[in-house]
Short mmCIF file of N, CA and C in Angstrom, two decimals:
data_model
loop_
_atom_site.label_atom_id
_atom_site.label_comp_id
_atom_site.label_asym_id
_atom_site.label_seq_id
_atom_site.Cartn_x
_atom_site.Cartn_y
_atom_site.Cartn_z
N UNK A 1 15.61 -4.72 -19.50
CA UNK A 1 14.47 -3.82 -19.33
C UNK A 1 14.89 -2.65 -18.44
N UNK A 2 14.55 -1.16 -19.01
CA UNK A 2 14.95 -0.33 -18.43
C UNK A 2 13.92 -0.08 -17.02
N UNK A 3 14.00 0.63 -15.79
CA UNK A 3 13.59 0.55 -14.92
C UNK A 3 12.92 2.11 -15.21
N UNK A 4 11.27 1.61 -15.22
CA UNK A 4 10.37 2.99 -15.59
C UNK A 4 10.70 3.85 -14.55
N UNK A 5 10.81 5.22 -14.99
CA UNK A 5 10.99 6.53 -13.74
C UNK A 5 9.88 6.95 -13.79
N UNK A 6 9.18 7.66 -12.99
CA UNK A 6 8.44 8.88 -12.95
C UNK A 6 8.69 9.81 -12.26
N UNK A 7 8.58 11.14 -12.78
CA UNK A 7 8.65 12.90 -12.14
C UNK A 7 7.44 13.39 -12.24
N UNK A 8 7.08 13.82 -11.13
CA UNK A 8 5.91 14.21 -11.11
C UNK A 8 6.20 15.63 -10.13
N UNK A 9 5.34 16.83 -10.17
CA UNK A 9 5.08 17.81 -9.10
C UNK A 9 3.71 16.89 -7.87
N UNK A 10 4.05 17.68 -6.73
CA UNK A 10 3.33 17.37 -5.67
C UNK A 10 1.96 18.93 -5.72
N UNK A 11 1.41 18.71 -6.51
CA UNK A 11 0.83 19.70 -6.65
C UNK A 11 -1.04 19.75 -6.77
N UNK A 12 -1.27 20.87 -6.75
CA UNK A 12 -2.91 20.68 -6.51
C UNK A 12 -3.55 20.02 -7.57
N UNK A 13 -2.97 20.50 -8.80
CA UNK A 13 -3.40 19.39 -10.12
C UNK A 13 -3.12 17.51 -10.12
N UNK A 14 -2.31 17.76 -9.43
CA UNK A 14 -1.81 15.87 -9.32
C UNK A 14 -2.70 15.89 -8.02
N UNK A 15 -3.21 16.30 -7.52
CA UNK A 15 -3.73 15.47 -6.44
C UNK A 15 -5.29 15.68 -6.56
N UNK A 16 -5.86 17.05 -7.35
CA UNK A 16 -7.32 16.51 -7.57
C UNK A 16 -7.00 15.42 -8.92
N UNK A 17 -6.22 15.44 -9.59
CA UNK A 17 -6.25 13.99 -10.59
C UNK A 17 -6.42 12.65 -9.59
N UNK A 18 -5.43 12.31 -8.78
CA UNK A 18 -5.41 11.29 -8.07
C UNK A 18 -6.78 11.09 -7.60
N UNK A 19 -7.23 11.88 -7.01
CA UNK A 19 -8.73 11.78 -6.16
C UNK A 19 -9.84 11.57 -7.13
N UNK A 20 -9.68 12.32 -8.71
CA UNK A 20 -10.49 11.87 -9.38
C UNK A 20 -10.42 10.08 -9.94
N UNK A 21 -9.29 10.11 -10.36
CA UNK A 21 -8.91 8.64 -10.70
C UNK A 21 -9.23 7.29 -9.50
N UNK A 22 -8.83 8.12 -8.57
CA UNK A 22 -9.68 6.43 -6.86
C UNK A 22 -11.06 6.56 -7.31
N UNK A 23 -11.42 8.08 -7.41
CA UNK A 23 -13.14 7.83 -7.25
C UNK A 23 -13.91 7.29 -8.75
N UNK A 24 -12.91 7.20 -9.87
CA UNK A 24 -13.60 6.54 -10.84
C UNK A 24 -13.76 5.05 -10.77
N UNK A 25 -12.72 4.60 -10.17
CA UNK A 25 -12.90 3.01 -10.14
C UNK A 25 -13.55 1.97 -8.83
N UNK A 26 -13.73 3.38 -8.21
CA UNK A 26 -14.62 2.46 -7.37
C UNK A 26 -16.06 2.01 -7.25
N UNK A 27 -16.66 1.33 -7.13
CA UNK A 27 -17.84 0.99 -7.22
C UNK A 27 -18.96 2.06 -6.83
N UNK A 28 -18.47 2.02 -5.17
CA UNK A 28 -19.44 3.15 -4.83
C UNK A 28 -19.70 4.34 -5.21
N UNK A 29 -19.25 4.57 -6.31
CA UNK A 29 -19.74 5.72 -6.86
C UNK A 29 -21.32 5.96 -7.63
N UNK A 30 -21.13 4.96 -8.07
CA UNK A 30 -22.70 4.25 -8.54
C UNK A 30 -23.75 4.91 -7.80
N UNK A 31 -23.65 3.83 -6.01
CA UNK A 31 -24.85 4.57 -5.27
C UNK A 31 -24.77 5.66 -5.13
N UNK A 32 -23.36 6.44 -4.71
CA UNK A 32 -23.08 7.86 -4.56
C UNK A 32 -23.89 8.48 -5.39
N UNK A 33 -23.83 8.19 -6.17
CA UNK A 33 -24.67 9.19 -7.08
C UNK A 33 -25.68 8.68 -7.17
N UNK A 34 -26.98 7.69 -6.92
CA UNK A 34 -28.03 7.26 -6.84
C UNK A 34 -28.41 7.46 -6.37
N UNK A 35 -27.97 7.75 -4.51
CA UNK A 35 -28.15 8.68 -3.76
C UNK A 35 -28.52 9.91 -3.49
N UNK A 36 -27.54 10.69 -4.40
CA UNK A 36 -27.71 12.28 -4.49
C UNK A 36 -28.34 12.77 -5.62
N UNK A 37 -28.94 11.61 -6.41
CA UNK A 37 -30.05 12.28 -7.01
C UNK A 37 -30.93 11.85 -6.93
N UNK A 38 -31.64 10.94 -5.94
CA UNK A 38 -32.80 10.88 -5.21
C UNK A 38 -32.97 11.96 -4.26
N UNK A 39 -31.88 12.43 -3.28
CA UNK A 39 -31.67 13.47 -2.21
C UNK A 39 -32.29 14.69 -3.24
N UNK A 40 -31.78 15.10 -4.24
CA UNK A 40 -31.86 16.33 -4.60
C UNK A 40 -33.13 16.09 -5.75
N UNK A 41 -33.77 15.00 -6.26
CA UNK A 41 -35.26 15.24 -6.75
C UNK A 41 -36.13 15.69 -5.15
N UNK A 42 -35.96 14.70 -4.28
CA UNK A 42 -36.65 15.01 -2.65
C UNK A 42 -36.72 16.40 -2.62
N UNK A 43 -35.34 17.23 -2.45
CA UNK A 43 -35.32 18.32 -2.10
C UNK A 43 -35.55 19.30 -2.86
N UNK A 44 -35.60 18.95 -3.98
CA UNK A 44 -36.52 20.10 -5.29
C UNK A 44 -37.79 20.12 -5.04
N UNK A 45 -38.58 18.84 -4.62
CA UNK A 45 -40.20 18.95 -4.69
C UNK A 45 -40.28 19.63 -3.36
N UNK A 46 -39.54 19.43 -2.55
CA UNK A 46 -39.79 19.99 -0.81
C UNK A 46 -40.27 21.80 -0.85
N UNK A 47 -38.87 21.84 -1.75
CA UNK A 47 -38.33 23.44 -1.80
C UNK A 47 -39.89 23.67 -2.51
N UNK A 48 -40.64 22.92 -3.71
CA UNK A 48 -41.57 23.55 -4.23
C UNK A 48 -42.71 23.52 -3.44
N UNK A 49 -42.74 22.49 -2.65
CA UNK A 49 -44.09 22.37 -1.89
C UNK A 49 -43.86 23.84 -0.82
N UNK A 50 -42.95 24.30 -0.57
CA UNK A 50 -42.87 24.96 0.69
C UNK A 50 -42.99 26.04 -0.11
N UNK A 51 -42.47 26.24 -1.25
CA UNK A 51 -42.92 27.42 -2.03
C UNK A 51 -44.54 28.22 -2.21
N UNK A 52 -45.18 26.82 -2.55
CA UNK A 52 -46.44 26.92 -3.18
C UNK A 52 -47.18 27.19 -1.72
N UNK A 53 -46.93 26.67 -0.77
CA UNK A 53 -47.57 26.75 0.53
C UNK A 53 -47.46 27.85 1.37
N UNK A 54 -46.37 28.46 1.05
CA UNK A 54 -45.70 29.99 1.02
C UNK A 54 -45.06 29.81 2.59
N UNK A 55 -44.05 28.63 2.67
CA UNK A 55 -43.79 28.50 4.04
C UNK A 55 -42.54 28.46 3.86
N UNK A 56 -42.11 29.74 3.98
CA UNK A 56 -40.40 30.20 3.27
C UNK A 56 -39.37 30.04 3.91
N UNK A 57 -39.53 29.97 5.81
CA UNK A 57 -38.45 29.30 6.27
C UNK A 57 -38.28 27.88 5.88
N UNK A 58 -39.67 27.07 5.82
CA UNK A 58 -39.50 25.34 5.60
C UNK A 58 -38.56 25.05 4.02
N UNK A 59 -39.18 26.83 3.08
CA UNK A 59 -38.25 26.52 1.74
C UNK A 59 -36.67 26.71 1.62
N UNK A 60 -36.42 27.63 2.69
CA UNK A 60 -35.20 28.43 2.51
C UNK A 60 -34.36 27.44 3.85
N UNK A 61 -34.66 26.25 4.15
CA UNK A 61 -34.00 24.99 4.70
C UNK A 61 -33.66 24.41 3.73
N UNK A 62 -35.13 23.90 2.91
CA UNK A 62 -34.68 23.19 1.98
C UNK A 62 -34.18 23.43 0.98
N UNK A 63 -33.96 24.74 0.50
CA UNK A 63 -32.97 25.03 -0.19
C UNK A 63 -31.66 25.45 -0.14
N UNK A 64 -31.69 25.43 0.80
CA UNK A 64 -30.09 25.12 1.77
C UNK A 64 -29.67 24.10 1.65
N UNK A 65 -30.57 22.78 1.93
CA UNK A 65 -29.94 21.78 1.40
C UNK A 65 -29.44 21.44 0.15
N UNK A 66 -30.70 21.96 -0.43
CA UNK A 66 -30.23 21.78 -1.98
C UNK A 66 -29.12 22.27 -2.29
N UNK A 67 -28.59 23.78 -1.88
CA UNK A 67 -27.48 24.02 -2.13
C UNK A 67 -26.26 23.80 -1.88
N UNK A 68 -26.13 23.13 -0.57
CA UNK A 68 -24.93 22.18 -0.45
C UNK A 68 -24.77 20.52 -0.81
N UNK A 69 -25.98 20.36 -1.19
CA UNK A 69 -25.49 18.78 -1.79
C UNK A 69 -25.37 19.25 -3.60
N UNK A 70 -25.56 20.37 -4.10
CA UNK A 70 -25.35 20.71 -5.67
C UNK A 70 -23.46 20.85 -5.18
N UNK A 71 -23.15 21.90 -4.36
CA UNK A 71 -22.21 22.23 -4.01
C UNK A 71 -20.69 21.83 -3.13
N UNK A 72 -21.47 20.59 -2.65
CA UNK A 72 -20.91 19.78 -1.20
C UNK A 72 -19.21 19.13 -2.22
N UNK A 73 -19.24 18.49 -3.15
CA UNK A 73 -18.30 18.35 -4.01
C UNK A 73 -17.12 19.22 -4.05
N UNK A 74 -17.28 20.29 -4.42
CA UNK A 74 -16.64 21.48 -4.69
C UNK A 74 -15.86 21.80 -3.36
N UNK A 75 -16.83 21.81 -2.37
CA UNK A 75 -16.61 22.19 -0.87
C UNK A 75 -15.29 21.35 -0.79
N UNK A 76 -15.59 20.21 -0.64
CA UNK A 76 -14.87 19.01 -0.36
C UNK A 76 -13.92 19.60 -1.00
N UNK A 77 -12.95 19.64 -2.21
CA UNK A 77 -12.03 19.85 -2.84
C UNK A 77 -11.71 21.20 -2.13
N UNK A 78 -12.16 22.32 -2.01
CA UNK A 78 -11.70 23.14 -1.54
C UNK A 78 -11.18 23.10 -0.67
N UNK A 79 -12.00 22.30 0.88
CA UNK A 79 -11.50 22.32 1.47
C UNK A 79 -9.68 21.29 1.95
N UNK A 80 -10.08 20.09 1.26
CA UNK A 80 -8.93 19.40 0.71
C UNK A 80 -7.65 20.39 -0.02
N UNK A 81 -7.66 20.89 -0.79
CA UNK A 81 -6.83 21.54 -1.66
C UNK A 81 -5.95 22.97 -0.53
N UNK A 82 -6.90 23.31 0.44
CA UNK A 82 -6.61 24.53 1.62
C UNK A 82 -5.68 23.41 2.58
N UNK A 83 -6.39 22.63 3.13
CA UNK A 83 -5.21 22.04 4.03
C UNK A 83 -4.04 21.65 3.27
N UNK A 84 -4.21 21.06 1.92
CA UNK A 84 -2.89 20.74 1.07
C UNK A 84 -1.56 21.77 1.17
N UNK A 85 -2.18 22.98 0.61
CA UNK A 85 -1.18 24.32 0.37
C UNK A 85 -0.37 24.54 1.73
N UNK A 86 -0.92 23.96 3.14
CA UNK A 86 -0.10 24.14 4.51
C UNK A 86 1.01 23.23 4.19
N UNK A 87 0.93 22.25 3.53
CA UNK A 87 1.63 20.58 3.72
C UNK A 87 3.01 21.00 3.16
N UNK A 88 4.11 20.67 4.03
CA UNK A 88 5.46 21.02 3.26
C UNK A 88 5.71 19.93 2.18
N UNK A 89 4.72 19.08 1.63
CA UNK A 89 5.42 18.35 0.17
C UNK A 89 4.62 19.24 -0.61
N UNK A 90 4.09 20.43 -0.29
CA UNK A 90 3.03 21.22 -1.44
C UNK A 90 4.17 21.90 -2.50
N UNK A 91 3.78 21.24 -3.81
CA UNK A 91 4.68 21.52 -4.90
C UNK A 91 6.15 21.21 -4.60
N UNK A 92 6.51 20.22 -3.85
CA UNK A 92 7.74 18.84 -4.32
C UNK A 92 7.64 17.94 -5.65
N UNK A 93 8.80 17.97 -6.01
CA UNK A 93 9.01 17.59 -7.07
C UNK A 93 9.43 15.81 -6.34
N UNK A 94 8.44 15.07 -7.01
CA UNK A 94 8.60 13.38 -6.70
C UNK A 94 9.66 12.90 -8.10
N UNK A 95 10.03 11.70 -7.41
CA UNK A 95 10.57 11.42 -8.78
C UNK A 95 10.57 9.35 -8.00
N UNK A 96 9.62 8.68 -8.84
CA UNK A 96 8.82 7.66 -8.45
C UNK A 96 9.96 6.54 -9.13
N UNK A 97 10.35 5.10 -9.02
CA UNK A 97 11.30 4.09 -9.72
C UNK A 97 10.53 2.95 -9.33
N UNK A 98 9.62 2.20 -10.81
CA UNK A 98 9.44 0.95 -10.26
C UNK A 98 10.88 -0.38 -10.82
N UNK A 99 10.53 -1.05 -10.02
CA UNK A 99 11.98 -1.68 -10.15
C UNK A 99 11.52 -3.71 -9.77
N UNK A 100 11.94 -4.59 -10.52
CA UNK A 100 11.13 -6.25 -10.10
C UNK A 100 11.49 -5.80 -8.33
N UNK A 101 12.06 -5.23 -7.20
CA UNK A 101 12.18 -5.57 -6.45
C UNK A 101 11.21 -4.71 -5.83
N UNK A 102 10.52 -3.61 -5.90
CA UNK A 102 10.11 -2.84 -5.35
C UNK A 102 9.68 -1.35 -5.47
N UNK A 103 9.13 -0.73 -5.02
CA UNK A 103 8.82 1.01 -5.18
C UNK A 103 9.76 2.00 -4.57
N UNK A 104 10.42 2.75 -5.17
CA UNK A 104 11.22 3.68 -4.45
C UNK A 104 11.12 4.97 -5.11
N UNK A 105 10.64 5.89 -4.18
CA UNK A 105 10.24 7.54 -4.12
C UNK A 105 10.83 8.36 -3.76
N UNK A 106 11.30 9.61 -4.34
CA UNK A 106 12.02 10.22 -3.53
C UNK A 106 11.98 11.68 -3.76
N UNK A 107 11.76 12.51 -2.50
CA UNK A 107 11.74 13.71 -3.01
C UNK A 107 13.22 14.39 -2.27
N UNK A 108 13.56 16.07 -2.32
CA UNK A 108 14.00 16.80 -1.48
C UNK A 108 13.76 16.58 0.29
N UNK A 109 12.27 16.19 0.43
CA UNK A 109 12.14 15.77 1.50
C UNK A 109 11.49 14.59 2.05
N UNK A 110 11.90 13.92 1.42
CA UNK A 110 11.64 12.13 1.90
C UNK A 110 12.16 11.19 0.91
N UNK A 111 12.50 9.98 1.71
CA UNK A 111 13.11 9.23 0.27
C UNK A 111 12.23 7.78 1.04
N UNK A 112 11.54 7.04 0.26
CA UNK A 112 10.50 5.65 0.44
C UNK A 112 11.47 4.70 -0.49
N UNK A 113 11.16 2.82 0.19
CA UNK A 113 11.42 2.40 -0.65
C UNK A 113 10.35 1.29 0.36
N UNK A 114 9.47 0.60 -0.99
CA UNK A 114 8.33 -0.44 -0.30
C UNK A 114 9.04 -1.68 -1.18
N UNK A 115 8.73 -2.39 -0.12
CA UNK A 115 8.09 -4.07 -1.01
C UNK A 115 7.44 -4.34 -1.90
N UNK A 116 7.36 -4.92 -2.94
CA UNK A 116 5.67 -4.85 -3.76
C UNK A 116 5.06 -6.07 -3.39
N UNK A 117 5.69 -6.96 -2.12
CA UNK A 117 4.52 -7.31 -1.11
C UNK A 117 3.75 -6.05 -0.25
N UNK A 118 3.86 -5.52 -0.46
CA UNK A 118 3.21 -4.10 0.46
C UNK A 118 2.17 -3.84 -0.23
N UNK A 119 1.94 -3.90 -2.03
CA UNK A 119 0.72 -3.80 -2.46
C UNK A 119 0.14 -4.62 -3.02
N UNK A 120 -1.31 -4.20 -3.06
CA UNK A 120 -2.44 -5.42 -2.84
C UNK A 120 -2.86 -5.34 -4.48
N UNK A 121 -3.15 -4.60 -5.19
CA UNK A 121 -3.79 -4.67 -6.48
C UNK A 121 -3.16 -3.07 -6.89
N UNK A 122 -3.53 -3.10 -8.51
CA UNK A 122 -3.39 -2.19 -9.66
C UNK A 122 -4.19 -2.09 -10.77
N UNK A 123 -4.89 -0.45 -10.75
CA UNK A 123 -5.66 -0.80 -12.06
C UNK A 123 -4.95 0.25 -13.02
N UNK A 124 -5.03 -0.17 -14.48
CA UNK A 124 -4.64 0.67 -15.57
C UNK A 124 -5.84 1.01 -16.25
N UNK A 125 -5.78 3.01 -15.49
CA UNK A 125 -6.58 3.62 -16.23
C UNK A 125 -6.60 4.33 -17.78
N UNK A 126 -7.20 4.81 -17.72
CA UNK A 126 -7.50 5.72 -19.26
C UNK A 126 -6.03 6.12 -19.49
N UNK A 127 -5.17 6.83 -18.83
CA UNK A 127 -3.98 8.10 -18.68
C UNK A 127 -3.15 7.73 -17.76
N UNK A 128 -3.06 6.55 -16.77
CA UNK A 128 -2.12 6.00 -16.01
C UNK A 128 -2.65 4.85 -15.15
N UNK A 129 -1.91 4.62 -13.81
CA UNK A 129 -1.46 3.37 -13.19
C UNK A 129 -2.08 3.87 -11.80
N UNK A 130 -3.19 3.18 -11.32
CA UNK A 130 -3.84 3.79 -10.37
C UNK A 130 -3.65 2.22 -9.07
N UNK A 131 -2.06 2.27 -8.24
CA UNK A 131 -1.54 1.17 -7.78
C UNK A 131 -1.69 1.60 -6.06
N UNK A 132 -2.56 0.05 -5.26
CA UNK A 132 -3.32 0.51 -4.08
C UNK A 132 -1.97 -0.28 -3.32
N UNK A 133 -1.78 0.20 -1.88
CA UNK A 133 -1.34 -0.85 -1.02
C UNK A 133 -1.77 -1.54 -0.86
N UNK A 134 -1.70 -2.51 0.81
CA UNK A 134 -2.86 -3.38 1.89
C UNK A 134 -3.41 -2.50 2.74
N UNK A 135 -2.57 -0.94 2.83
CA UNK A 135 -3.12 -0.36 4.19
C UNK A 135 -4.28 0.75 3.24
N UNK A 136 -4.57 0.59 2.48
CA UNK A 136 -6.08 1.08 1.46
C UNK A 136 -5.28 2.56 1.32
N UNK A 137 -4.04 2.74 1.06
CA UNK A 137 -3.45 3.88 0.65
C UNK A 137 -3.41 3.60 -1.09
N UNK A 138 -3.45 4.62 -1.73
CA UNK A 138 -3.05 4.60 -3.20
C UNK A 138 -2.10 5.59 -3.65
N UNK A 139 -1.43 4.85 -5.06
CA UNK A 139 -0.67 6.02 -5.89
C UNK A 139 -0.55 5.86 -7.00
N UNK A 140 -1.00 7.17 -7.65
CA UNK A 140 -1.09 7.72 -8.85
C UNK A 140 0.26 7.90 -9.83
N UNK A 141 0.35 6.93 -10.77
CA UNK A 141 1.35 7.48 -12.13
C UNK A 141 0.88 7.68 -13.07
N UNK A 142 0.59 8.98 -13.33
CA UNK A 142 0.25 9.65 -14.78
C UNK A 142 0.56 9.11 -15.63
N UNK A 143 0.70 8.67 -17.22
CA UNK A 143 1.59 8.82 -18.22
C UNK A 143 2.02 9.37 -18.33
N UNK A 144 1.57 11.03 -18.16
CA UNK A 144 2.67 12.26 -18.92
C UNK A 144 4.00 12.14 -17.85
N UNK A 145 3.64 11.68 -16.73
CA UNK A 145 5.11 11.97 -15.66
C UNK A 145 6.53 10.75 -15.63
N UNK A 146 6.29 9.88 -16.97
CA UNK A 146 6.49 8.72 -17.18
C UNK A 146 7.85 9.00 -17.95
N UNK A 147 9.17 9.40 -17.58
CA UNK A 147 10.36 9.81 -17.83
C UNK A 147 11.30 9.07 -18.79
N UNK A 148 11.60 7.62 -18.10
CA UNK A 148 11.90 6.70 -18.57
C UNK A 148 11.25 5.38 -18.65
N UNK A 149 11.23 4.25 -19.41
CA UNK A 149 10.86 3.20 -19.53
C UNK A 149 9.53 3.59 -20.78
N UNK A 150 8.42 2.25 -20.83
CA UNK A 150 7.40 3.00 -21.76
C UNK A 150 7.02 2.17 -21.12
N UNK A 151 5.13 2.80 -20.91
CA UNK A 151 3.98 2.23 -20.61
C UNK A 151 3.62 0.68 -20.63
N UNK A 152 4.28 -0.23 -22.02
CA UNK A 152 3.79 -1.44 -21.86
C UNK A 152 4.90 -2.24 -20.48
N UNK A 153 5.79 -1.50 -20.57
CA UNK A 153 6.69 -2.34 -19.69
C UNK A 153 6.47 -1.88 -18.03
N UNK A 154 5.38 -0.63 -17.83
CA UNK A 154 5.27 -0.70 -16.67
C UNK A 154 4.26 -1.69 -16.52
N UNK A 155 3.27 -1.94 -17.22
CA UNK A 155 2.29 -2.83 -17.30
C UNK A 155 2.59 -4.24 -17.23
N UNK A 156 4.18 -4.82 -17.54
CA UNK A 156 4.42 -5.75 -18.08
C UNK A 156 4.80 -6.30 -16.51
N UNK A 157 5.51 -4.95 -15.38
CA UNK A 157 6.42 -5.76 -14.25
C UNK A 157 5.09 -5.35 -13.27
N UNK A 158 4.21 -4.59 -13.91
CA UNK A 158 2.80 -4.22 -12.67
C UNK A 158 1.86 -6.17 -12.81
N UNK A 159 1.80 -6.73 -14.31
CA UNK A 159 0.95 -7.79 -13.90
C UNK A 159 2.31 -8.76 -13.45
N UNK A 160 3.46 -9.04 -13.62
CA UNK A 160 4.48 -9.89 -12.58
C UNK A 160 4.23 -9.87 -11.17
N UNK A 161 4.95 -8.61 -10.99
CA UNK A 161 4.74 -8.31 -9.18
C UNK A 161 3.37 -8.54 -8.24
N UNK A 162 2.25 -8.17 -9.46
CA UNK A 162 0.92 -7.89 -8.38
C UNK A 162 0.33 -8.91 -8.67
N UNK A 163 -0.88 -9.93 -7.05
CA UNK A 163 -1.39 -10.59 -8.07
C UNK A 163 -2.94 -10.00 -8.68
N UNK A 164 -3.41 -9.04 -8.33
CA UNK A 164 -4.78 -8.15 -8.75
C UNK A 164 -4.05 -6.90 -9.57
N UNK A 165 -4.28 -7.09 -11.11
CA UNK A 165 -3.89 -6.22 -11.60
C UNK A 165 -5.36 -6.68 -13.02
N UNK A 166 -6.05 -5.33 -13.18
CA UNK A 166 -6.71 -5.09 -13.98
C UNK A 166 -6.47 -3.96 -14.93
N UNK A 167 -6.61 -4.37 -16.40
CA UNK A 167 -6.65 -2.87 -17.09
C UNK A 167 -7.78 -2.46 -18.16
#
């Protein structure tokens, strides 16, 4: 069995992917969003009551709110994506090796090699391998960044090595 590679860029597209891919499989997303659209029916009727009552600072609060919980998302990424572009791995080229003994990463400027006692579970998403530590860190392998080996055989040494592996 050949030992799957991955190449990937360290880049703003791989990392709002990554962030999208944690936040699909986690549960809390559910309330997250059960949440914020109870928050934002609340704050639609507020904004109207304050409208109709003609009490335009009480509206132009609450529509402040409204506009950063429509917006607060976006924010978030922005602001995420701004501290990224400081980070000297911004646009490093990774090049990822799973192997029966372990994970080894390596760029221009860092070279990793873990245990795969070091991670705790793996899920196989839609488009890749969304694989967590114990210290609640995660990492993202695309398919498209998937060089050598093929997909069933990363799947094949991901349910060996791990014992929480879902797909």
């Amino acid at each position: 069995m050949k030992m799957p590679r991955y190449c990937y860029q360290f880049s703003e597209t791989y990392i709002l992917q990554v962030i999208k891919r944690y936040r699909q499989q986690t549960f809390k997303r559910f309330l997250r969003l059960s949440v914020k659209t109870f928050c934002f029916v609340g704050l639609t009727l507020l904004t109207a009551v304050g409208l109709f009552a003609q009490s335009f600072i009480l509206t132009g609060v609450f529509g402040g709110c409204l506009l950063l919980l429509l917006t607060g998302p976006r924010l978030d990424y922005w602001l995420m994506l701004r501290k990224f572009r400081k980070s000297s791995f911004y646009n490093s080229t990774v090049i990822s090796t799973l192997s029966p003994q372990g994970y080894q990463c390596e760029s221009e400027l860092f070279k990793l090699e873990l245990s795969w006692r070091t991670f705790s579970k793996a899920y196989r998403m839609q488009d890749g391998f969304l694989i967590f530590d114990t210290q609640k860190q995660y990492y993202w392998f695309p398919d498209s960044a998937l060089e050598e080996g093929s997909i069933a055989e990363v799947e094949q040494l991901l349910k060996q090595v791990l014992p929480h592996y879902r797909s």
